[in-house]
Amino acid sequence: MTEAPPRTERPARERRALLSATLTAGAAEVVDFMLPLFAGVGLGASATEIGVLLAVELVLSVLVRPLAGVLADRHERSTVAAVGAALYALACAGYALAPGFGAALGAAALSGVGGALLWVALRALAGERLGEDSGVFARLAAAESTGGWVVFVPALFVQSAVGYQGMFLGLAVCCAWAAAALLSAPRRAAGPEEAEPPGDAADPRAAAALGFGPLGRRLGPMLAAVAATMAAEAAIGLLLLLHLQRGFGLEPMQVAYVFLPGAIAMSVLPEYLHVLVRRFGRRTMLAASSVASALFAAGLAIAPNPVVIAVLWVLSGVAWAVVIPVQQAVIAEAAGPRRLGRGLGLYESACLVGALFGSLGAGALYDFGSWAWAAVVCAAVILAGAVIVPRAVRALGVPDIPSEPPPVEEPADGPEEAEPAARPAGGTGTDAATAPEPVGARPPQQAGTADPPLGGAAPPQRAGSADTPPGGGPPADTQASPTDSEQAPTATPTRLLLVLGAHTAVFAAAIALALLLVPGMTANALFGVNTGGLDVLLRDLLTGQGNLSDLVALLTRVWMVAYAIDLVSTLWKAGAALARRRREHGRR
């Protein structure tokens, strides 16, 4: 069993970023899924107008992403991301209140610009700590995927109960919450090694190029591999959606249930799979994930029903749990700390361009060929990624094995002594000679070469760096403090199982009380056997047609889903903790 990832202190800045990623990723998933339906049904737009609406958002998003990278390198990244989240909130509110197609077109433009600012700056914000913790992008991918179902599924219920307007207003609230969280995040003062590169400041043409110069040429092979991978994955995703709707006649809510297992896998697995990346290397895991995704795509050609498709979709979740964090990490390392935003802006643009061509190709394959052949073609393209993507990573020259941060240990006297010294206003720091070298650090690059990669040899701390507390040690944002995060007690298998037992007892007691005390309540109604779905219960309650038994049944089913997730997650953690304990005893 895969060992659980080690617990490390997560700064408040990173926690705000992860919360914002969950909220906005979920909102973006809902908008991407529901916008074509809303435009056709709610606005009466034609197929051509719907295409224009989607194209405006996509084109602006692609064009603004490189500029967003420059802004993320020159300004406070949490502020840039907050502006993007606020623009996306305005876009969602615009969709909700749009009287016609013209207003919706303006909202689409806002969402394209806002999404570009948000995601480039948010990824750059996460990448700031890549040299200290190689798992930051794995956590970011998990947070995004969590939003993909934690926000997406309730939004579908809200839409079925109160319509598109209420749903879009709810999404606007999520994005506004994300913007507020980002604005409340601690600011990070850039050290001298992250200042604007002299070449960019001295040559206006270099700044105008927005990173499409030496950086673009260096990242070119990897960006091409990213675009090809995204094209194939976008194609198979669209083909699956079309097949579920047209081949099996599923409704939007039923389609969401098919995608849900893969989304949950993506929200749980990234940190665990990152342990395997550190053990076996990036190139090996990228090749393995490409094979897994290709098997999923090929299996779709012969899948007999949506249940089998849902199981196969988990393979896609496993693949993406490896691919996305590794791609972002190698791009960030190759770009270096001074051009982190530019590099990730180019990465985001490559993803969107690949998704655009993949969607166009999927539509043509579905219309002019058979479903089986379309799935096989996509599987072949994805399988080619098992060779293309690892070669592109090798061409970047980044380490195959990411450096593992030293474990965070709490002093014996308690967490109080782990508090950092107060940061002076001037941001005094330690000398470079006293800064500890990270595990697995690469030899320093020679003068005149590109920026040092974030995941390899960390640039030396210089005097005056605001991120290094007096007396040396890790940056102040990563140390424990009463206002940041507190060290949790070690989760042993026994403790985890005791907590799970308590949760099970409470859940069982609630079911027993509902059956005994609620008039007309039956076990079938509680568990949804041969009765209406959650959307029916919610609609009846909001329209005044429901009763107490409907409310209890709705709450019980939501609780049941949460309990199932808790059960699987706790058993996984307990097994991983037990395996880790056995390995430790074996070493002794």
XYZ file of C-alpha atoms in Angstrom, residues 177-439:
263
model
C -15.605 33.996 -1.259
C -12.455 32.874 -3.073
C -11.502 36.481 -3.834
C -11.929 37.436 -0.175
C -9.783 34.490 0.926
C -7.001 35.512 -1.453
C -7.095 39.136 -0.330
C -6.783 37.995 3.293
C -3.731 35.832 2.524
C -0.395 37.034 3.939
C 1.638 38.950 1.400
C 4.970 37.537 0.341
C 7.852 39.948 -0.132
C 10.051 38.887 -3.059
C 13.723 38.374 -2.329
C 16.474 39.708 -4.576
C 16.592 36.414 -6.480
C 12.957 36.946 -7.535
C 13.288 40.535 -8.702
C 12.599 41.477 -12.294
C 15.340 40.037 -14.526
C 17.754 42.758 -15.681
C 17.273 41.749 -19.293
C 13.536 42.313 -19.098
C 13.926 45.698 -17.475
C 16.578 46.880 -19.901
C 14.999 45.607 -23.111
C 11.389 46.749 -23.637
C 11.019 44.272 -26.478
C 11.766 41.402 -24.097
C 9.014 42.577 -21.784
C 6.625 42.994 -24.710
C 7.293 39.436 -25.792
C 5.510 38.273 -22.628
C 7.837 35.320 -22.239
C 7.810 34.035 -25.834
C 11.574 34.451 -26.073
C 14.299 32.248 -24.574
C 11.819 30.913 -22.026
C 9.332 29.970 -24.727
C 12.024 28.201 -26.727
C 13.217 26.280 -23.697
C 9.699 25.206 -22.749
C 8.683 24.522 -26.363
C 9.005 20.703 -26.366
C 7.167 20.379 -23.066
C 4.438 22.813 -24.131
C 3.910 20.806 -27.332
C 3.621 17.614 -25.282
C 1.165 19.313 -22.918
C -0.975 20.510 -25.833
C -1.027 17.034 -27.402
C -1.941 15.388 -24.108
C -4.686 17.900 -23.397
C -6.070 17.504 -26.921
C -6.449 13.755 -26.495
C -7.907 14.014 -22.989
C -10.345 16.769 -23.986
C -11.423 14.692 -26.961
C -12.117 11.599 -24.891
C -13.980 13.666 -22.297
C -16.256 15.212 -24.918
C -16.758 11.859 -26.640
C -17.776 10.349 -23.324
C -20.255 13.147 -22.687
C -21.800 12.758 -26.152
C -21.966 8.980 -25.809
C -23.669 9.150 -22.423
C -26.242 11.645 -23.670
C -26.935 10.216 -27.119
C -25.963 6.576 -26.755
C -27.512 5.938 -23.331
C -29.972 8.856 -23.119
C -28.755 10.086 -19.730
C -29.877 13.366 -18.166
C -27.319 15.931 -16.913
C -27.636 14.712 -13.309
C -27.067 11.108 -14.370
C -24.039 12.158 -16.427
C -22.638 13.864 -13.320
C -22.977 10.619 -11.363
C -20.895 8.816 -14.011
C -18.115 11.411 -13.740
C -18.255 11.558 -9.920
C -16.010 8.527 -9.094
C -13.180 9.871 -11.236
C -13.521 13.319 -9.676
C -13.315 11.843 -6.174
C -10.237 9.847 -7.184
C -8.619 13.037 -8.465
C -9.329 14.803 -5.183
C -7.900 12.009 -2.999
C -4.983 10.499 -4.922
C -2.563 13.308 -5.972
C -0.629 13.499 -2.690
C -0.404 9.714 -2.382
C 0.730 9.304 -5.975
C 3.319 12.028 -5.443
C 5.003 9.639 -3.008
C 5.392 7.241 -5.949
C 6.710 10.068 -8.122
C 9.447 10.699 -5.562
C 10.222 6.991 -5.441
C 10.149 5.995 -9.126
C 10.705 9.313 -10.889
C 8.638 11.671 -12.959
C 9.265 10.106 -16.348
C 8.324 6.609 -15.196
C 5.102 7.771 -13.562
C 4.153 9.911 -16.565
C 4.574 6.908 -18.847
C 2.527 4.717 -16.509
C -0.251 7.296 -16.279
C -0.412 7.576 -20.070
C -0.842 3.808 -20.323
C -3.615 3.883 -17.688
C -5.452 6.674 -19.486
C -5.092 4.881 -22.833
C -6.554 1.708 -21.317
C -9.522 3.721 -20.103
C -10.092 5.248 -23.532
C -9.844 1.874 -25.267
C -12.190 0.317 -22.727
C -14.841 2.870 -23.573
C -15.158 1.310 -27.015
C -16.556 -1.895 -25.512
C -18.127 -0.612 -22.266
C -21.664 -2.066 -22.141
C -23.291 0.388 -19.713
C -22.722 3.606 -17.721
C -21.688 1.677 -14.595
C -18.700 0.162 -16.394
C -17.887 3.582 -17.849
C -17.902 5.093 -14.343
C -15.423 2.451 -13.181
C -13.188 3.077 -16.188
C -13.347 6.816 -15.586
C -11.504 6.238 -12.315
C -8.491 5.206 -14.418
C -8.596 8.647 -15.967
C -8.687 10.171 -12.493
C -5.606 8.180 -11.490
C -3.784 9.290 -14.641
C -4.585 12.963 -14.155
C -3.617 12.759 -10.490
C -0.077 12.100 -11.736
C 0.071 14.070 -14.983
C -1.226 17.476 -13.911
C 1.005 18.035 -10.839
C 4.112 16.735 -12.619
C 3.531 18.882 -15.705
C 3.067 22.003 -13.616
C 6.074 21.222 -11.423
C 8.519 20.678 -14.299
C 7.302 23.841 -16.053
C 7.754 25.822 -12.830
C 11.234 24.401 -12.222
C 12.358 25.089 -15.784
C 10.978 28.648 -15.700
C 12.736 29.496 -12.438
C 11.543 31.768 -9.629
C 11.894 35.023 -11.599
C 9.750 33.850 -14.526
C 7.432 31.516 -12.659
C 4.278 33.334 -13.737
C 5.399 33.568 -17.357
C 6.162 29.860 -17.525
C 2.841 28.843 -16.026
C 1.043 31.337 -18.276
C 2.513 29.588 -21.305
C 1.539 26.239 -19.795
C -2.058 27.359 -19.301
C -2.248 28.648 -22.881
C -0.924 25.330 -24.201
C -3.579 23.477 -22.200
C -6.376 25.600 -23.637
C -5.122 25.379 -27.214
C -4.835 21.610 -26.901
C -8.322 21.350 -25.421
C -9.724 23.468 -28.265
C -8.280 21.282 -31.012
C -9.186 18.139 -29.092
C -12.816 19.199 -28.801
C -13.015 20.027 -32.506
C -11.450 16.689 -33.406
C -13.770 14.785 -31.086
C -16.838 16.307 -32.697
C -15.635 15.324 -36.157
C -14.768 11.793 -35.030
C -18.194 11.327 -33.455
C -20.139 12.707 -36.431
C -18.238 11.008 -39.253
C -17.083 7.775 -37.617
C -18.274 5.249 -35.077
C -18.058 5.630 -31.331
C -15.701 2.667 -31.049
C -13.255 4.000 -33.646
C -13.259 7.445 -32.030
C -12.345 5.910 -28.666
C -9.567 3.806 -30.220
C -8.055 6.822 -32.016
C -7.991 8.824 -28.776
C -6.461 5.864 -26.944
C -3.673 5.660 -29.531
C -2.878 9.372 -29.173
C -2.843 9.119 -25.375
C -0.626 6.039 -25.519
C 1.864 7.957 -27.651
C 2.185 10.307 -24.689
C 3.944 7.502 -22.821
C 6.930 8.235 -25.074
C 6.466 11.911 -25.950
C 5.908 13.394 -22.493
C 8.855 11.720 -20.688
C 11.165 12.776 -23.529
C 9.938 16.359 -23.196
C 10.645 16.278 -19.458
C 14.145 14.983 -20.168
C 14.706 17.817 -22.672
C 13.924 20.405 -19.970
C 16.862 19.183 -17.901
C 14.941 19.167 -14.607
C 15.574 16.406 -12.035
C 13.659 13.186 -12.612
C 13.361 12.601 -8.860
C 11.990 15.704 -7.105
C 13.763 16.686 -3.923
C 12.056 15.591 -0.729
C 11.766 18.239 1.986
C 13.167 17.363 5.401
C 10.449 16.220 7.841
C 8.943 18.841 10.103
C 9.503 17.773 13.689
C 8.027 19.390 16.749
C 10.414 20.150 19.613
C 10.017 18.087 22.769
C 9.112 21.154 24.818
C 6.004 21.857 22.747
C 4.970 23.877 19.763
C 5.650 27.194 21.428
C 9.394 26.903 20.815
C 8.794 26.278 17.118
C 7.447 29.768 16.647
C 9.553 31.923 14.344
C 11.176 35.077 15.542
C 9.251 38.202 14.739
C 9.904 39.360 11.210
C 11.444 42.813 11.193
C 9.904 45.442 9.016
C 13.006 45.587 6.909
C 13.059 41.844 6.379
C 16.562 40.998 7.631
C 17.729 37.532 6.751
C 20.631 35.167 7.030
C 23.788 34.970 5.044
C 23.889 32.540 2.144
C 26.609 30.519 3.828
C 24.359 29.679 6.772
C 21.319 28.659 4.728
C 20.878 24.866 4.689
C 21.108 23.161 1.315
C 17.891 21.294 0.386
C 17.882 17.531 0.076
